[in-house]
CSV table of C-alpha atoms in Angstrom, one decimal:
chain,number,residue,atom,x,y,z
A,1,MET,CA,-54.5,-77.6,-68.6
A,2,ARG,CA,-55.8,-79.9,-71.5
A,3,TYR,CA,-57.1,-83.0,-71.0
A,4,LEU,CA,-58.4,-86.8,-73.1
A,5,ILE,CA,-61.0,-89.4,-71.4
A,6,THR,CA,-60.8,-92.4,-73.0
A,7,GLY,CA,-64.1,-94.6,-72.4
A,8,ALA,CA,-65.8,-91.0,-71.3
A,9,ASN,CA,-69.1,-92.4,-71.3
A,10,GLY,CA,-68.2,-95.1,-68.7
A,11,PHE,CA,-69.4,-94.6,-64.8
A,12,ILE,CA,-65.9,-93.3,-63.7
A,13,GLY,CA,-65.1,-91.4,-66.8
A,14,ARG,CA,-67.9,-89.5,-67.2
A,15,LYS,CA,-68.2,-87.9,-63.4
A,16,LEU,CA,-64.4,-86.6,-64.1
A,17,VAL,CA,-65.2,-85.4,-67.2
A,18,GLU,CA,-67.9,-83.7,-65.2
A,19,SER,CA,-65.5,-82.1,-62.6
A,20,LEU,CA,-63.0,-81.8,-64.8
A,21,SER,CA,-65.3,-79.5,-67.4
A,22,ASN,CA,-66.4,-77.4,-64.0
A,23,SER,CA,-63.2,-75.1,-64.6
A,24,SER,CA,-63.0,-73.0,-67.4
A,25,ASP,CA,-59.4,-73.3,-67.2
A,26,ASN,CA,-59.5,-76.9,-68.8
A,27,GLU,CA,-60.1,-78.2,-72.3
A,28,VAL,CA,-61.3,-81.6,-71.6
A,29,PHE,CA,-61.3,-84.0,-74.8
A,30,VAL,CA,-63.6,-87.0,-74.3
A,31,LEU,CA,-63.3,-90.0,-76.6
A,32,ASP,CA,-66.1,-93.4,-76.9
A,33,LEU,CA,-68.3,-95.0,-79.5
A,34,ILE,CA,-71.5,-92.9,-77.8
A,35,PHE,CA,-72.0,-89.8,-75.2
A,36,ASP,CA,-75.6,-90.4,-74.3
A,37,GLN,CA,-74.2,-89.8,-70.3
A,38,ILE,CA,-72.1,-87.3,-70.9
A,39,THR,CA,-73.6,-83.5,-70.0
A,40,LYS,CA,-73.0,-81.2,-72.8
A,41,ASN,CA,-70.4,-78.2,-71.5
A,42,GLN,CA,-68.6,-75.8,-73.5
A,43,ASN,CA,-65.3,-76.9,-72.3
A,44,ILE,CA,-66.0,-80.6,-73.5
A,45,TYR,CA,-65.1,-81.6,-77.7
A,46,GLN,CA,-66.4,-85.3,-78.5
A,47,LEU,CA,-64.3,-87.8,-80.0
A,48,ASN,CA,-66.3,-90.4,-81.5
A,49,MET,CA,-63.7,-92.9,-81.6
A,50,ASP,CA,-63.4,-96.6,-81.0
A,51,LEU,CA,-59.8,-97.1,-79.9
A,52,LEU,CA,-59.4,-100.2,-81.8
A,53,ASP,CA,-59.7,-98.7,-85.2
A,54,ILE,CA,-58.5,-95.3,-84.8
A,55,ASP,CA,-56.5,-93.0,-87.0
A,56,LYS,CA,-54.2,-91.7,-84.3
A,57,SER,CA,-53.2,-88.7,-86.5
A,58,LYS,CA,-57.0,-87.1,-84.9
A,59,LEU,CA,-55.8,-87.4,-81.6
A,60,PRO,CA,-54.8,-84.3,-79.7
A,61,GLN,CA,-51.9,-83.0,-78.1
A,62,VAL,CA,-53.0,-83.0,-74.0
A,63,ASP,CA,-51.1,-82.4,-70.8
A,64,CYS,CA,-52.8,-85.3,-69.1
A,65,LEU,CA,-54.6,-88.5,-71.0
A,66,ILE,CA,-56.7,-90.9,-68.5
A,67,HIS,CA,-57.5,-94.5,-70.2
A,68,THR,CA,-60.7,-95.3,-68.4
A,69,ALA,CA,-61.6,-97.7,-72.0
A,70,ALA,CA,-62.0,-101.0,-71.1
A,71,LEU,CA,-63.9,-104.5,-71.8
A,72,LEU,CA,-64.8,-105.2,-67.9
A,73,GLY,CA,-68.1,-106.7,-66.4
A,74,VAL,CA,-67.9,-110.0,-64.3
A,75,ASP,CA,-70.5,-112.2,-66.6
A,76,PHE,CA,-68.7,-110.7,-69.9
A,77,VAL,CA,-65.5,-111.1,-69.2
A,78,GLU,CA,-66.0,-115.2,-68.2
A,79,GLN,CA,-67.8,-115.5,-71.7
A,80,ASN,CA,-65.7,-113.5,-73.4
A,81,PRO,CA,-62.1,-114.0,-72.2
A,82,LEU,CA,-59.8,-113.8,-75.6
A,83,GLU,CA,-61.7,-110.9,-76.9
A,84,THR,CA,-61.2,-109.3,-73.1
A,85,LEU,CA,-57.4,-110.0,-73.1
A,86,MET,CA,-56.3,-109.1,-76.2
A,87,ASN,CA,-59.0,-106.0,-77.3
A,88,ASN,CA,-57.7,-104.4,-73.8
A,89,ILE,CA,-54.2,-104.4,-74.6
A,90,ARG,CA,-55.0,-103.8,-78.1
A,91,MET,CA,-56.8,-100.3,-76.9
A,92,LEU,CA,-53.1,-99.2,-76.0
A,93,GLU,CA,-51.7,-99.3,-79.5
A,94,PRO,CA,-52.4,-95.8,-79.8
A,95,LEU,CA,-52.3,-94.7,-77.0
A,96,ARG,CA,-48.0,-95.6,-77.4
A,97,GLY,CA,-47.5,-92.1,-78.2
A,98,TYR,CA,-48.7,-90.4,-74.8
A,99,ILE,CA,-47.4,-93.3,-73.0
A,100,GLN,CA,-43.7,-92.5,-74.4
A,101,SER,CA,-43.8,-88.5,-74.7
A,102,GLU,CA,-41.4,-87.2,-72.5
A,103,LYS,CA,-44.3,-84.3,-72.0
A,104,GLY,CA,-47.5,-85.2,-70.2
A,105,LYS,CA,-49.1,-87.6,-67.5
A,106,PHE,CA,-50.5,-91.3,-68.6
A,107,VAL,CA,-53.0,-92.2,-66.3
A,108,PHE,CA,-54.0,-96.1,-66.7
A,109,PHE,CA,-57.0,-97.5,-64.6
A,110,SER,CA,-56.1,-101.0,-63.3
A,111,THR,CA,-58.2,-102.8,-61.2
A,112,SER,CA,-58.3,-104.4,-57.5
A,113,GLU,CA,-57.9,-107.8,-58.7
A,114,VAL,CA,-54.9,-107.4,-59.8
A,115,TYR,CA,-54.1,-108.0,-56.2
A,116,GLY,CA,-55.0,-111.9,-56.5
A,117,ASP,CA,-57.4,-113.3,-53.9
A,118,GLY,CA,-57.1,-111.4,-50.6
A,119,LEU,CA,-56.9,-113.8,-48.9
A,120,LYS,CA,-54.4,-116.2,-46.9
A,121,LYS,CA,-54.0,-119.3,-44.4
A,122,SER,CA,-52.9,-118.3,-41.1
A,123,GLN,CA,-50.7,-120.9,-39.2
A,124,ASN,CA,-53.6,-122.1,-37.6
A,125,GLY,CA,-55.0,-122.7,-41.3
A,126,ASP,CA,-57.5,-119.7,-40.3
A,127,ASP,CA,-58.2,-117.6,-43.4
A,128,GLU,CA,-56.3,-114.1,-42.5
A,129,PHE,CA,-57.0,-110.9,-44.7
A,130,LEU,CA,-55.1,-109.0,-46.4
A,131,SER,CA,-55.4,-105.4,-47.3
A,132,ASN,CA,-53.9,-104.5,-50.5
A,133,ASN,CA,-51.0,-102.4,-50.3
A,134,PRO,CA,-49.7,-100.8,-53.6
A,135,SER,CA,-46.3,-101.4,-52.7
A,136,LYS,CA,-46.7,-104.6,-52.8
A,137,LYS,CA,-46.0,-107.0,-55.5
A,138,ILE,CA,-49.5,-108.0,-57.5
A,139,GLY,CA,-51.1,-111.3,-56.6
A,140,LEU,CA,-50.8,-113.7,-59.6
A,141,PRO,CA,-54.3,-114.9,-61.0
A,142,GLU,CA,-55.5,-118.7,-61.9
A,143,LEU,CA,-54.3,-119.0,-65.1
A,144,ASP,CA,-56.9,-122.0,-65.7
A,145,ASP,CA,-60.4,-119.6,-65.3
A,146,PRO,CA,-61.9,-117.1,-68.1
A,147,ARG,CA,-62.1,-114.0,-65.5
A,148,THR,CA,-58.0,-114.1,-65.4
A,149,SER,CA,-58.1,-112.2,-69.0
A,150,TYR,CA,-59.1,-109.0,-67.0
A,151,PRO,CA,-56.5,-108.4,-64.3
A,152,LEU,CA,-54.1,-110.1,-67.0
A,153,SER,CA,-55.2,-107.2,-69.5
A,154,LYS,CA,-54.7,-104.6,-66.4
A,155,ILE,CA,-51.3,-106.3,-65.8
A,156,VAL,CA,-50.0,-105.7,-69.1
A,157,GLY,CA,-51.4,-102.1,-69.1
A,158,GLU,CA,-49.5,-101.2,-65.9
A,159,PHE,CA,-46.4,-102.9,-67.4
A,160,LEU,CA,-46.4,-100.3,-70.4
A,161,THR,CA,-48.2,-97.5,-68.6
A,162,ARG,CA,-44.2,-97.8,-66.7
A,163,LEU,CA,-42.7,-96.7,-69.8
A,164,SER,CA,-43.9,-93.9,-69.2
A,165,ASN,CA,-41.8,-90.6,-67.6
A,166,ASN,CA,-45.1,-89.5,-65.6
A,167,PHE,CA,-47.3,-92.3,-65.2
A,168,LEU,CA,-50.3,-92.7,-62.6
A,169,ILE,CA,-51.7,-96.3,-62.2
A,170,LEU,CA,-55.3,-96.0,-60.4
A,171,ARG,CA,-56.7,-99.2,-58.9
A,172,PRO,CA,-60.5,-98.7,-58.3
A,173,HIS,CA,-62.0,-101.0,-55.9
A,174,ASN,CA,-65.5,-101.6,-55.9
A,175,VAL,CA,-66.7,-97.7,-56.7
A,176,TYR,CA,-70.5,-97.4,-56.6
A,177,GLY,CA,-73.2,-94.9,-57.2
A,178,PRO,CA,-76.3,-94.0,-59.0
A,179,ASN,CA,-76.5,-94.4,-63.1
A,180,MET,CA,-73.3,-96.9,-62.6
A,181,GLY,CA,-74.8,-99.3,-64.6
A,182,ILE,CA,-77.4,-102.3,-63.7
A,183,LYS,CA,-74.3,-105.3,-63.8
A,184,HIS,CA,-72.8,-104.5,-60.6
A,185,VAL,CA,-73.4,-106.6,-56.8
A,186,ILE,CA,-75.2,-103.5,-55.5
A,187,PRO,CA,-77.9,-102.9,-58.1
A,188,GLN,CA,-78.5,-106.4,-58.7
A,189,LEU,CA,-79.2,-107.0,-55.6
A,190,ILE,CA,-81.8,-104.1,-55.4
A,191,LYS,CA,-83.3,-105.1,-58.1
A,192,LYS,CA,-83.6,-108.8,-56.7
A,193,ILE,CA,-85.4,-107.4,-53.7
A,194,ASP,CA,-87.1,-105.6,-55.7
A,195,LYS,CA,-89.3,-108.2,-57.1
A,196,VAL,CA,-89.4,-110.7,-54.6
A,197,SER,CA,-92.1,-110.7,-51.9
A,198,ASP,CA,-91.7,-111.1,-48.1
A,199,GLY,CA,-90.9,-114.9,-47.6
A,200,ASP,CA,-89.1,-115.4,-50.4
A,201,LYS,CA,-85.4,-116.3,-50.8
A,202,VAL,CA,-82.9,-114.2,-53.1
A,203,ASP,CA,-79.6,-116.5,-55.1
A,204,LEU,CA,-77.1,-114.7,-53.5
A,205,PHE,CA,-73.4,-115.5,-55.2
A,206,ASN,CA,-70.6,-115.6,-52.8
A,207,PRO,CA,-72.4,-114.7,-49.7
A,208,GLU,CA,-69.2,-114.7,-47.3
A,209,HIS,CA,-66.9,-112.8,-49.2
A,210,GLN,CA,-65.8,-109.1,-47.9
A,211,ARG,CA,-66.3,-105.7,-50.0
A,212,SER,CA,-64.8,-102.2,-48.8
A,213,PHE,CA,-67.2,-100.0,-51.2
A,214,CYS,CA,-66.4,-96.7,-52.1
A,215,PHE,CA,-69.0,-93.8,-52.7
A,216,ILE,CA,-68.2,-92.7,-56.3
A,217,ASN,CA,-68.1,-88.7,-55.2
A,218,ASP,CA,-65.2,-90.2,-52.8
A,219,ALA,CA,-63.5,-91.5,-55.7
A,220,VAL,CA,-63.5,-88.8,-58.0
A,221,SER,CA,-62.1,-86.2,-55.1
A,222,GLN,CA,-59.4,-88.9,-54.6
A,223,ILE,CA,-58.3,-89.1,-58.4
A,224,LEU,CA,-58.7,-84.9,-58.4
A,225,TYR,CA,-56.3,-84.7,-55.4
A,226,LEU,CA,-53.5,-86.9,-57.2
A,227,LEU,CA,-53.7,-85.1,-60.8
A,228,ASP,CA,-53.8,-81.7,-59.1
A,229,ASN,CA,-51.0,-82.7,-56.7
A,230,ASP,CA,-48.7,-84.3,-59.8
A,231,LYS,CA,-48.9,-88.0,-57.8
A,232,GLN,CA,-47.3,-90.2,-59.9
A,233,GLY,CA,-46.6,-94.2,-59.5
A,234,ILE,CA,-49.3,-96.7,-58.4
A,235,PHE,CA,-52.6,-95.9,-55.9
A,236,ASN,CA,-55.4,-97.4,-55.0
A,237,ILE,CA,-58.9,-95.7,-55.2
A,238,GLY,CA,-61.5,-96.4,-52.5
A,239,ASN,CA,-63.2,-96.4,-49.0
A,240,PRO,CA,-60.7,-98.6,-46.5
A,241,GLU,CA,-63.8,-98.6,-44.2
A,242,GLU,CA,-66.8,-100.3,-43.0
A,243,PRO,CA,-65.6,-103.6,-45.3
A,244,ILE,CA,-69.0,-105.9,-45.5
A,245,LYS,CA,-69.6,-109.2,-46.2
A,246,ILE,CA,-72.2,-109.5,-49.2
A,247,SER,CA,-74.6,-111.2,-47.0
A,248,SER,CA,-74.5,-108.7,-45.1
A,249,LEU,CA,-74.5,-106.0,-47.6
A,250,PHE,CA,-77.6,-108.4,-48.7
A,251,GLU,CA,-79.4,-107.6,-45.6
A,252,MET,CA,-78.9,-104.3,-45.2
A,253,ILE,CA,-80.7,-103.2,-48.5
A,254,ALA,CA,-83.5,-105.9,-47.4
A,255,PHE,CA,-84.3,-103.7,-44.5
A,256,LYS,CA,-83.9,-100.5,-46.3
A,257,MET,CA,-86.6,-102.0,-48.8
A,258,LYS,CA,-88.9,-103.3,-46.0
A,259,LYS,CA,-88.1,-106.6,-47.5
A,260,ASN,CA,-89.3,-109.7,-44.9
A,261,ILE,CA,-86.6,-112.0,-47.1
A,262,SER,CA,-83.4,-114.6,-47.2
A,263,TYR,CA,-81.3,-116.0,-49.9
A,264,LYS,CA,-79.7,-118.7,-50.8
A,265,GLU,CA,-76.1,-119.3,-51.5
A,266,VAL,CA,-75.4,-120.1,-55.0
A,267,ASN,CA,-72.1,-121.5,-56.5
A,268,GLN,CA,-71.2,-118.6,-59.1
A,269,HIS,CA,-68.3,-116.5,-59.7
A,270,LYS,CA,-66.0,-119.2,-57.2
A,271,THR,CA,-62.4,-117.3,-57.9
A,272,SER,CA,-64.0,-114.0,-57.0
A,273,PRO,CA,-61.5,-112.3,-54.5
A,274,GLY,CA,-62.3,-113.3,-51.2
A,275,TYR,CA,-61.5,-109.8,-49.8
A,276,ARG,CA,-61.1,-106.4,-51.1
A,277,LYS,CA,-59.9,-103.9,-48.5
A,278,PRO,CA,-57.7,-100.7,-49.9
A,279,ILE,CA,-54.7,-99.3,-48.3
A,280,ILE,CA,-54.8,-95.4,-49.8
A,281,ASP,CA,-53.4,-92.1,-49.3
A,282,ASP,CA,-53.6,-90.9,-46.0
A,283,SER,CA,-54.3,-87.6,-47.2
A,284,PHE,CA,-58.2,-89.3,-47.4
A,285,SER,CA,-60.6,-89.2,-45.2
A,286,ASN,CA,-64.2,-88.3,-44.1
A,287,PHE,CA,-65.4,-90.8,-46.6
A,288,THR,CA,-69.7,-91.3,-47.3
A,289,LYS,CA,-71.2,-94.0,-45.1
A,290,LEU,CA,-71.9,-97.2,-46.4
A,291,SER,CA,-75.9,-96.2,-45.2
A,292,ARG,CA,-76.3,-93.1,-47.2
A,293,GLY,CA,-75.1,-94.5,-50.0
A,294,LEU,CA,-77.1,-97.4,-50.3
A,295,ASP,CA,-80.2,-94.6,-49.7
A,296,GLU,CA,-78.8,-92.9,-52.9
A,297,MET,CA,-79.2,-96.2,-54.8
A,298,ILE,CA,-82.1,-97.8,-54.0
A,299,ASN,CA,-83.8,-94.4,-54.5
A,300,PHE,CA,-82.3,-94.0,-57.9
A,301,TYR,CA,-82.8,-98.2,-59.0
A,302,SER,CA,-86.1,-98.3,-57.7
A,303,ASN,CA,-87.3,-95.5,-59.5
A,304,ILE,CA,-86.1,-96.7,-63.1
A,305,ASP,CA,-88.4,-98.8,-66.1
A,306,ASP,CA,-86.4,-101.4,-66.4
A,307,LEU,CA,-86.1,-103.0,-61.9
């Protein structure tokens, strides 16, 4: 099989590159601006290109294109909503030939944020938690929120992807693991907790929000299963087990790091989804326990210089 992976130097992208290139039967073309995180392999072919300024004639013919490239990150998106929206859509322009091809598979990485908040009011006025179901309609985000630019760009991407005869739309849910980058909730909590002393307080955003975290190895296993079985349609990627409040996540990490500290709630990212738990394909089980995954995260992020 010949694969082309955009955004290949990113967290999920490079893990897919690593797995797919382990087979001598595969040729893996990796497209990104830099490749400092990708281990060299004889089956990997680097394409140093910018999807926003690219010569389409230089793109290889492949059996499967996996489009992971995107502008993302809550802080970046909130500060650059127009750039996020327009450039994420523009990145798809040079890939239209693959989308419209009668041969090959087009795989588009969307986001769990297309589901909206994940909460609704029950008849008695209490919050009712809703698992994200790929067979249901997506939720319309708040249009006056800069953060909405990201899920909107993914909604447009999903629409274009559906023009393909053989498409796979993936909606990842809070995938985490070592070397994922510092601008995510678990690395940020580890960083904050590592810097304080017993008795201190740590700023915590949205402590009552709940997430189901999925370890990177489990996420990649799900993706490879869907590819190997030539699945088509829309699928969540994630771990439906162990949904946890951000406050409880903070307490678990602090306990593991042997810190006797507390938190104070900070009003930021107020439109962040209140609840995320995916409904996934029944083929997946035996997920990495959050406690074990956090041990690996703490070990990694407690031993890097910029922590």
